[in-house]
Coordinates of C-alpha atoms in Angstrom, one line a residue:
Chain N
M25 CA 22.5 23.0 -9.0
S26 CA 20.5 20.0 -8.1
E27 CA 18.4 20.1 -4.8
P28 CA 19.9 18.2 -1.9
V29 CA 18.7 14.7 -1.1
V30 CA 18.6 13.5 2.5
V31 CA 17.5 10.2 4.0
V32 CA 16.4 10.2 7.6
G33 CA 16.4 6.7 9.1
G34 CA 18.4 3.9 10.7
W35 CA 20.7 1.5 8.9
A36 CA 19.0 -1.6 10.4
S37 CA 15.5 -0.9 9.0
P38 CA 14.6 -2.7 5.8
F39 CA 12.3 0.2 4.9
V40 CA 15.4 2.5 5.1
T41 CA 17.7 0.1 3.3
R42 CA 15.4 0.0 0.2
V43 CA 15.4 3.8 -0.1
C44 CA 19.2 3.9 -0.1
I45 CA 19.4 1.0 -2.7
A46 CA 17.0 2.9 -5.0
L47 CA 19.0 6.1 -4.7
R48 CA 22.3 4.3 -5.5
L49 CA 20.6 2.5 -8.4
K50 CA 19.7 5.9 -9.8
G51 CA 23.1 7.3 -9.1
V52 CA 21.7 10.0 -6.8
E53 CA 24.1 11.4 -4.1
Y54 CA 22.5 11.7 -0.7
E55 CA 23.2 12.5 2.9
F56 CA 22.2 9.9 5.5
L57 CA 21.0 11.2 8.8
Q58 CA 21.2 8.2 11.3
E59 CA 18.4 8.3 13.9
A60 CA 19.5 7.5 17.5
V61 CA 18.2 4.3 19.0
G62 CA 15.0 4.8 21.0
R63 CA 14.7 8.5 20.4
K64 CA 13.1 10.2 17.4
S65 CA 14.8 13.3 16.0
E66 CA 12.9 16.6 15.7
L67 CA 13.5 16.5 12.0
L68 CA 11.8 13.0 11.8
L69 CA 8.8 14.1 13.9
R70 CA 8.4 17.3 11.9
S71 CA 8.8 15.6 8.5
N72 CA 6.4 12.7 9.1
P73 CA 3.9 14.1 11.6
V74 CA 1.3 11.5 10.6
Y75 CA 3.2 8.3 11.3
K76 CA 6.4 9.6 13.0
K77 CA 8.3 6.7 11.3
M78 CA 11.5 6.3 9.3
P79 CA 12.4 6.5 6.5
V80 CA 11.8 10.1 5.4
L81 CA 13.3 11.3 2.1
L82 CA 13.9 15.0 2.0
H83 CA 14.3 16.4 -1.6
G84 CA 15.0 20.1 -1.6
G85 CA 13.6 20.2 1.9
R86 CA 10.3 18.6 0.9
P87 CA 9.5 15.3 2.8
V88 CA 8.3 12.1 1.2
C89 CA 7.2 9.4 3.6
E90 CA 6.4 5.6 3.4
S91 CA 9.0 3.5 1.8
L92 CA 7.0 2.2 -1.2
V93 CA 5.9 5.8 -2.0
I94 CA 9.5 6.9 -1.7
L95 CA 10.7 4.3 -4.1
Q96 CA 8.2 5.4 -6.8
Y97 CA 9.0 9.0 -6.1
V98 CA 12.8 8.3 -6.6
D99 CA 12.0 6.5 -9.9
E100 CA 9.8 9.4 -11.1
A101 CA 11.7 12.5 -9.8
F102 CA 15.0 11.2 -11.1
S103 CA 13.6 9.5 -14.2
A104 CA 16.5 10.8 -16.4
A105 CA 19.1 9.4 -14.0
G106 CA 20.4 5.9 -13.6
K107 CA 18.4 2.8 -14.1
P108 CA 14.6 2.6 -14.1
I109 CA 13.2 1.0 -10.9
L110 CA 9.7 0.0 -12.0
P111 CA 9.3 -1.9 -15.3
A112 CA 8.1 0.2 -18.3
D113 CA 5.1 -2.1 -19.2
P114 CA 1.9 -1.2 -17.2
Y115 CA 1.0 -4.8 -16.6
R116 CA 4.4 -5.7 -15.2
R117 CA 4.3 -2.5 -13.1
A118 CA 1.0 -3.7 -11.6
V119 CA 2.5 -7.1 -10.9
H120 CA 5.5 -5.6 -9.1
R121 CA 3.3 -3.3 -7.0
F122 CA 1.0 -6.2 -6.0
W123 CA 3.9 -8.4 -4.8
A124 CA 5.7 -5.5 -3.1
E125 CA 2.6 -4.8 -1.0
Y126 CA 2.3 -8.6 -0.4
A127 CA 5.9 -8.9 0.8
D128 CA 5.4 -6.0 3.4
A129 CA 2.1 -7.4 4.5
K130 CA 3.4 -10.9 5.1
L131 CA 7.1 -10.6 6.1
H132 CA 7.5 -7.7 8.4
S133 CA 5.4 -8.8 11.4
P134 CA 6.5 -12.4 11.7
L135 CA 10.1 -11.4 11.2
R136 CA 9.8 -9.1 14.2
T137 CA 8.4 -12.0 16.2
L138 CA 11.3 -14.3 15.1
R139 CA 13.8 -11.5 16.1
G140 CA 12.3 -11.3 19.6
M141 CA 11.2 -7.7 19.1
V142 CA 7.6 -8.5 19.9
G143 CA 5.9 -11.6 21.5
G144 CA 4.3 -14.4 19.6
D145 CA 5.0 -18.1 18.7
K146 CA 8.3 -18.3 16.9
A147 CA 7.6 -21.6 15.1
D148 CA 4.3 -20.1 13.9
A149 CA 6.1 -17.0 12.7
A150 CA 8.7 -19.0 10.8
E151 CA 6.0 -20.9 9.0
Q152 CA 4.3 -17.6 8.1
V153 CA 7.5 -16.3 6.6
S154 CA 8.2 -19.6 4.8
A155 CA 4.7 -19.6 3.3
A156 CA 5.2 -16.0 2.1
L157 CA 8.6 -16.9 0.6
R158 CA 7.1 -19.9 -1.3
Q159 CA 4.5 -17.5 -2.8
L160 CA 7.3 -15.1 -3.6
E161 CA 9.3 -17.9 -5.3
E162 CA 6.3 -18.4 -7.6
A163 CA 6.2 -14.6 -8.2
F164 CA 9.9 -14.8 -9.0
V165 CA 9.3 -17.4 -11.7
E166 CA 6.5 -15.2 -13.1
C167 CA 8.3 -11.9 -13.0
S168 CA 11.9 -12.9 -13.9
G169 CA 10.9 -15.0 -16.9
G170 CA 14.1 -17.1 -16.5
K171 CA 16.3 -14.0 -16.0
P172 CA 18.4 -13.2 -12.9
Y173 CA 16.1 -10.8 -11.1
F174 CA 12.4 -10.0 -10.4
G175 CA 13.1 -7.0 -12.7
G176 CA 14.5 -9.3 -15.4
D177 CA 18.0 -8.5 -16.5
D178 CA 18.6 -6.0 -13.7
V179 CA 17.3 -5.3 -10.2
G180 CA 14.0 -3.4 -10.0
F181 CA 11.2 -2.4 -7.6
L182 CA 10.3 -5.9 -6.3
D183 CA 14.0 -6.9 -6.0
I184 CA 14.6 -3.9 -3.9
V185 CA 11.5 -4.5 -1.7
V186 CA 12.1 -8.2 -1.0
G187 CA 15.9 -7.7 -1.0
S188 CA 15.7 -5.2 1.8
Y189 CA 14.7 -8.1 4.1
I190 CA 17.6 -10.4 3.4
G191 CA 19.7 -9.2 6.4
W192 CA 16.6 -9.8 8.6
F193 CA 16.1 -13.3 7.2
G194 CA 19.7 -14.2 8.4
A195 CA 19.3 -12.4 11.8
A196 CA 15.9 -14.1 12.4
E197 CA 17.5 -17.5 11.6
R198 CA 20.2 -17.0 14.1
I199 CA 18.1 -15.6 16.9
A200 CA 15.2 -18.0 16.6
G201 CA 17.3 -21.0 15.5
L202 CA 14.8 -21.8 12.8
P203 CA 15.3 -21.9 9.0
V204 CA 13.9 -18.8 7.2
L205 CA 15.2 -18.4 3.6
D206 CA 15.7 -22.1 3.0
E207 CA 17.5 -23.4 0.0
A208 CA 15.5 -26.7 0.1
R209 CA 12.1 -24.9 0.1
T210 CA 12.8 -21.9 -2.0
P211 CA 15.9 -22.6 -4.1
R212 CA 15.4 -19.9 -6.7
L213 CA 14.9 -17.2 -4.0
A214 CA 17.9 -18.4 -2.1
A215 CA 20.1 -18.2 -5.2
W216 CA 18.5 -14.8 -6.1
A217 CA 19.4 -13.4 -2.6
V218 CA 23.1 -14.2 -3.2
R219 CA 23.0 -12.5 -6.6
F220 CA 21.1 -9.5 -5.2
C221 CA 23.6 -8.9 -2.3
A222 CA 26.5 -9.1 -4.8
H223 CA 24.9 -6.4 -7.1
E224 CA 26.9 -3.1 -7.4
A225 CA 23.9 -1.0 -6.3
V226 CA 23.4 -3.1 -3.2
G227 CA 26.8 -4.0 -1.8
D228 CA 27.0 -3.1 1.9
L229 CA 23.5 -1.6 2.1
V230 CA 21.9 -4.9 3.1
P231 CA 23.0 -5.1 6.7
D232 CA 25.1 -8.1 7.8
A233 CA 23.0 -10.6 9.8
A234 CA 25.5 -10.8 12.7
R235 CA 25.5 -7.0 13.0
L236 CA 21.7 -7.1 13.0
V237 CA 21.7 -9.7 15.8
E238 CA 23.9 -7.4 17.9
F239 CA 21.8 -4.4 17.1
G240 CA 18.7 -6.3 18.2
E241 CA 20.2 -6.7 21.6
V242 CA 20.9 -3.0 21.9
L243 CA 17.4 -2.2 20.7
R244 CA 15.7 -4.6 23.1
A245 CA 17.8 -3.2 26.0
A246 CA 16.8 0.4 25.1
L247 CA 13.1 -0.5 24.8
A248 CA 13.3 -2.3 28.2
A249 CA 15.0 0.7 29.8
N250 CA 12.4 3.1 28.3
A251 CA 9.6 0.8 29.6
S252 CA 11.0 0.6 33.1
S253 CA 11.7 4.4 33.3
R254 CA 8.0 5.2 32.7
P255 CA 6.1 6.3 35.8
Chain E
M19 CA -9.8 -4.0 -31.7
S20 CA -9.1 -3.1 -28.1
E21 CA -8.9 -5.9 -25.5
P22 CA -12.0 -6.4 -23.4
V23 CA -12.1 -4.9 -19.9
V24 CA -14.0 -6.7 -17.1
V25 CA -14.6 -5.7 -13.5
V26 CA -15.3 -8.6 -11.1
G27 CA -16.8 -7.3 -7.9
G28 CA -19.8 -6.1 -5.9
W29 CA -21.6 -2.7 -6.3
A30 CA -21.5 -2.1 -2.5
S31 CA -17.7 -2.3 -2.1
P32 CA -15.7 1.0 -2.0
F33 CA -12.8 -0.9 -3.5
V34 CA -14.9 -1.9 -6.5
T35 CA -16.6 1.6 -6.8
R36 CA -13.2 3.3 -7.2
V37 CA -12.2 1.0 -10.1
C38 CA -15.4 1.8 -11.9
I39 CA -15.0 5.5 -11.4
A40 CA -11.4 5.4 -12.7
L41 CA -12.6 3.5 -15.9
R42 CA -15.4 6.0 -16.5
L43 CA -13.0 8.9 -16.0
K44 CA -10.8 7.3 -18.6
G45 CA -13.8 6.7 -20.9
V46 CA -13.0 3.0 -21.0
E47 CA -16.0 0.7 -21.7
Y48 CA -16.2 -2.3 -19.3
E49 CA -18.3 -5.3 -18.4
F50 CA -19.3 -5.5 -14.8
L51 CA -19.6 -9.1 -13.3
Q52 CA -21.5 -8.8 -10.1
E53 CA -20.5 -11.3 -7.4
A54 CA -23.3 -13.1 -5.5
V55 CA -23.6 -12.3 -1.8
G56 CA -21.7 -14.8 0.4
R57 CA -20.4 -17.0 -2.4
K58 CA -17.2 -16.3 -4.4
S59 CA -17.2 -17.0 -8.2
E60 CA -14.8 -19.4 -9.7
L61 CA -13.5 -16.5 -11.9
L62 CA -12.8 -14.4 -8.8
L63 CA -11.0 -17.3 -7.0
R64 CA -9.0 -18.2 -10.1
S65 CA -8.1 -14.5 -10.9
N66 CA -7.0 -13.5 -7.3
P67 CA -5.7 -16.8 -5.8
V68 CA -3.6 -14.9 -3.2
Y69 CA -6.3 -12.8 -1.5
K70 CA -9.5 -14.2 -3.1
K71 CA -10.9 -10.7 -2.8
M72 CA -12.8 -8.3 -5.1
P73 CA -12.2 -6.2 -7.2
V74 CA -10.4 -7.9 -10.0
L75 CA -9.8 -6.1 -13.2
L76 CA -9.4 -8.4 -16.2
H77 CA -7.8 -6.7 -19.2
G78 CA -7.5 -8.9 -22.2
G79 CA -8.0 -11.8 -19.8
R80 CA -5.1 -10.8 -17.6
P81 CA -6.0 -10.2 -14.0
V82 CA -5.0 -7.1 -11.9
C83 CA -5.7 -7.2 -8.2
E84 CA -5.8 -4.8 -5.2
S85 CA -7.7 -1.6 -5.9
L86 CA -4.9 1.0 -5.5
V87 CA -2.8 -1.2 -7.9
I88 CA -5.7 -1.3 -10.3
L89 CA -6.2 2.5 -10.3
Q90 CA -2.6 3.0 -11.2
Y91 CA -2.8 0.3 -13.9
V92 CA -5.9 2.0 -15.4
D93 CA -4.0 5.3 -15.5
E94 CA -1.0 3.8 -17.1
A95 CA -2.6 1.2 -19.5
F96 CA -5.0 3.7 -20.8
S97 CA -2.7 6.7 -20.6
A98 CA -3.8 8.1 -24.0
A99 CA -7.5 7.9 -23.1
G100 CA -9.6 10.3 -20.9
K101 CA -8.3 12.3 -18.0
P102 CA -5.1 11.5 -16.1
I103 CA -5.8 10.0 -12.6
L104 CA -2.5 10.7 -10.8
P105 CA -1.0 14.2 -11.1
A106 CA 1.9 14.6 -13.5
D107 CA 4.3 16.1 -10.9
P108 CA 6.3 13.4 -9.0
Y109 CA 6.0 15.2 -5.7
R110 CA 2.2 15.6 -6.0
R111 CA 2.0 11.9 -7.1
A112 CA 3.8 10.9 -3.9
V113 CA 1.5 13.0 -1.8
H114 CA -1.6 11.5 -3.4
R115 CA -0.2 7.9 -2.9
F116 CA 0.6 8.7 0.8
W117 CA -2.9 9.9 1.6
A118 CA -4.6 7.2 -0.4
E119 CA -2.8 4.5 1.7
Y120 CA -3.7 6.5 4.8
A121 CA -7.4 6.6 3.9
D122 CA -7.6 2.9 3.4
A123 CA -5.5 2.2 6.6
K124 CA -7.7 4.4 8.8
L125 CA -11.3 4.4 7.3
H126 CA -12.1 0.8 6.3
S127 CA -11.9 -1.0 9.6
P128 CA -13.9 1.5 11.8
L129 CA -16.5 1.9 9.1
R130 CA -17.1 -1.8 9.2
T131 CA -17.6 -1.6 13.0
L132 CA -20.0 1.3 12.6
R133 CA -22.0 -0.6 10.0
G134 CA -22.3 -3.6 12.4
M135 CA -20.3 -5.9 10.0
V136 CA -17.8 -6.7 12.8
G137 CA -17.8 -6.2 16.5
G138 CA -16.2 -3.3 18.4
D139 CA -17.2 -0.1 20.2
K140 CA -19.1 2.1 17.8
A141 CA -18.5 5.4 19.6
D142 CA -14.7 4.6 19.5
A143 CA -15.0 3.7 15.8
A144 CA -16.8 7.0 15.0
E145 CA -14.0 8.9 16.7
Q146 CA -11.4 7.0 14.7
V147 CA -13.2 7.9 11.4
S148 CA -13.6 11.5 12.5
A149 CA -9.9 11.8 13.4
A150 CA -9.0 10.4 10.0
L151 CA -11.3 12.8 8.2
R152 CA -9.9 15.8 10.1
Q153 CA -6.4 14.7 8.8
L154 CA -7.8 14.3 5.3
E155 CA -9.4 17.8 5.6
E156 CA -5.8 19.1 6.1
A157 CA -4.6 17.0 3.2
F158 CA -7.4 18.5 1.1
V159 CA -6.2 22.0 1.8
E160 CA -2.7 20.9 0.9
C161 CA -3.6 19.0 -2.3
S162 CA -6.3 21.1 -3.7
G163 CA -4.6 24.5 -3.4
G164 CA -8.0 26.2 -3.2
K165 CA -9.4 24.3 -6.2
P166 CA -12.5 22.1 -6.1
Y167 CA -10.8 18.6 -5.8
F168 CA -7.9 16.9 -4.2
G169 CA -6.7 16.6 -7.8
G170 CA -7.0 20.4 -8.3
D171 CA -9.4 21.4 -11.2
D172 CA -10.6 17.8 -11.7
V173 CA -11.1 14.6 -9.7
G174 CA -7.9 12.5 -9.4
F175 CA -6.4 9.5 -7.6
L176 CA -7.1 10.8 -4.0
D177 CA -10.6 12.0 -4.9
I178 CA -11.5 8.6 -6.2
V179 CA -10.0 6.7 -3.2
V180 CA -11.7 8.9 -0.5
G181 CA -14.8 9.4 -2.6
S182 CA -15.4 5.7 -2.9
Y183 CA -16.2 5.7 0.9
I184 CA -18.9 8.4 0.7
G185 CA -21.8 6.0 0.5
W186 CA -20.4 4.1 3.5
F187 CA -20.1 7.4 5.5
G188 CA -23.9 7.9 5.1
A189 CA -24.8 4.2 5.8
A190 CA -22.6 4.2 8.9
E191 CA -24.3 7.4 10.2
R192 CA -27.7 5.8 9.8
I193 CA -26.9 2.4 11.2
A194 CA -24.8 3.7 14.2
G195 CA -26.8 6.9 14.8
L196 CA -23.5 8.8 15.1
P197 CA -22.1 11.6 12.9
V198 CA -19.4 10.6 10.5
L199 CA -18.7 13.1 7.7
D200 CA -19.7 16.1 9.7
E201 CA -20.1 19.6 8.3
A202 CA -19.2 21.2 11.6
R203 CA -15.8 19.3 12.0
T204 CA -14.8 18.9 8.4
P205 CA -16.6 21.6 6.4
R206 CA -14.3 21.4 3.3
L207 CA -14.6 17.6 3.0
A208 CA -18.4 17.8 3.4
A209 CA -18.7 20.3 0.6
W210 CA -16.2 18.3 -1.5
A211 CA -18.3 15.1 -1.1
V212 CA -21.3 16.9 -2.6
R213 CA -19.2 18.1 -5.5
F214 CA -17.6 14.7 -6.0
C215 CA -21.0 12.9 -6.2
A216 CA -22.3 15.4 -8.7
H217 CA -19.3 14.8 -11.0
E218 CA -20.1 13.3 -14.4
A219 CA -17.6 10.4 -13.9
V220 CA -19.1 9.5 -10.5
G221 CA -22.9 9.9 -10.9
D222 CA -24.6 6.7 -9.6
L223 CA -21.3 4.8 -9.0
V224 CA -21.2 5.9 -5.3
P225 CA -23.9 3.8 -3.8
D226 CA -26.8 5.4 -2.1
A227 CA -26.6 5.3 1.7
A228 CA -30.1 3.9 2.1
R229 CA -29.4 1.1 -0.4
L230 CA -26.2 0.3 1.5
V231 CA -28.1 0.1 4.8
E232 CA -30.5 -2.5 3.2
F233 CA -27.6 -4.4 1.6
G234 CA -25.9 -4.6 5.0
E235 CA -29.0 -6.3 6.4
V236 CA -28.9 -8.9 3.6
L237 CA -25.2 -9.4 4.0
R238 CA -25.4 -9.9 7.8
A239 CA -28.2 -12.4 7.3
A240 CA -26.1 -14.3 4.8
L241 CA -23.1 -14.3 7.1
A242 CA -25.2 -15.5 10.0
A243 CA -26.8 -18.3 7.8
N244 CA -23.3 -19.4 6.6
A245 CA -22.0 -19.5 10.2
S246 CA -25.0 -21.5 11.5
S247 CA -24.8 -24.0 8.6
R248 CA -21.2 -24.9 9.4
P249 CA -20.8 -28.3 11.1

């Protein structure tokens, strides 16, 4: 019998979303343990004592932390199952890893500003996201080689990493009232995002932008309540 | 004939050091192109247009950037050569990747403060490095399983990543006059560092602390001259 696979996280986190997409791409059944808003479970704290952050993947009870590490673990631990996540060619693997780190380094923080989760100038944050997306549009041309995905004929590592932000792009646009993933500036990425969300391994795993806007309100209220209840 | 391998970088950078150690571990011959202090070469700027940072590995003219990406590329592109860098087991690979990212996230910035390359409180920076090294001492116990290296019987990914800082630990101690890699607080790591530097693949690649102290003076002078020559 195969060892149980459990994802500890929240549906709204892009870092969690990408782990679920990878598991579905591999055809691995998993249990999803939803974390409550504003309160970390004992299981999360025990499984990721260094960062105390979601997602955690538990495989046969052993924890794997940090989403990019988890994606590679899923690819390697379930190598016989489903589709490969990273390309086979060493150079293409390096290019995917480079741009995946780039996406996380450049998108996450300004998207939080645009969504009002942290302070900062929103117009400035929108320009940072747009600049990163223009770079990623160039990366898309390089990686896809005229095919539909960063991974070529099918979604791969870099599709999953950038694709996990698509719901946040839409939520940031609505909350800040500023364009984010803009067809005029990054037409190839805009078309790719539509294709990605229609992929059978993705489906409902990329959260709906409207639902993320609502969730943001709940989260900000919880954070404010936490802050005001501190002595 | 095999394609030429070139490392573009500076001998004093831990990110460059680790690439050279990985290549030597694999038995791959390479040319080292030393960057001048305070001035980036055209080759570096052209090869890493996104970050404009060393190291760059050129393999058959194709650039690979970001040191952790390069280490994995070296392991995969030269898989038939020399010793493996990452462990074979997927779970151990994930654990090595997790701690490698941790080491870079926690060590680099406070070590720069201790070496006087950037501002900040030195006692505070020394405590940050010490806290990270105590975590890495626990990781060493977990990864080594009583064997000499993080990689077990031989040096591997995590040895190379943490080991590339050893010269900086010594330089930071001398410049700041504060203990960094301390036998009393992290006895296993202190003993491991001695073993690591004596390894045949490492040898003179970890820069001598005294030479790094001198280099720091040259670098600070160049940075000050650059700053004062700006209009």
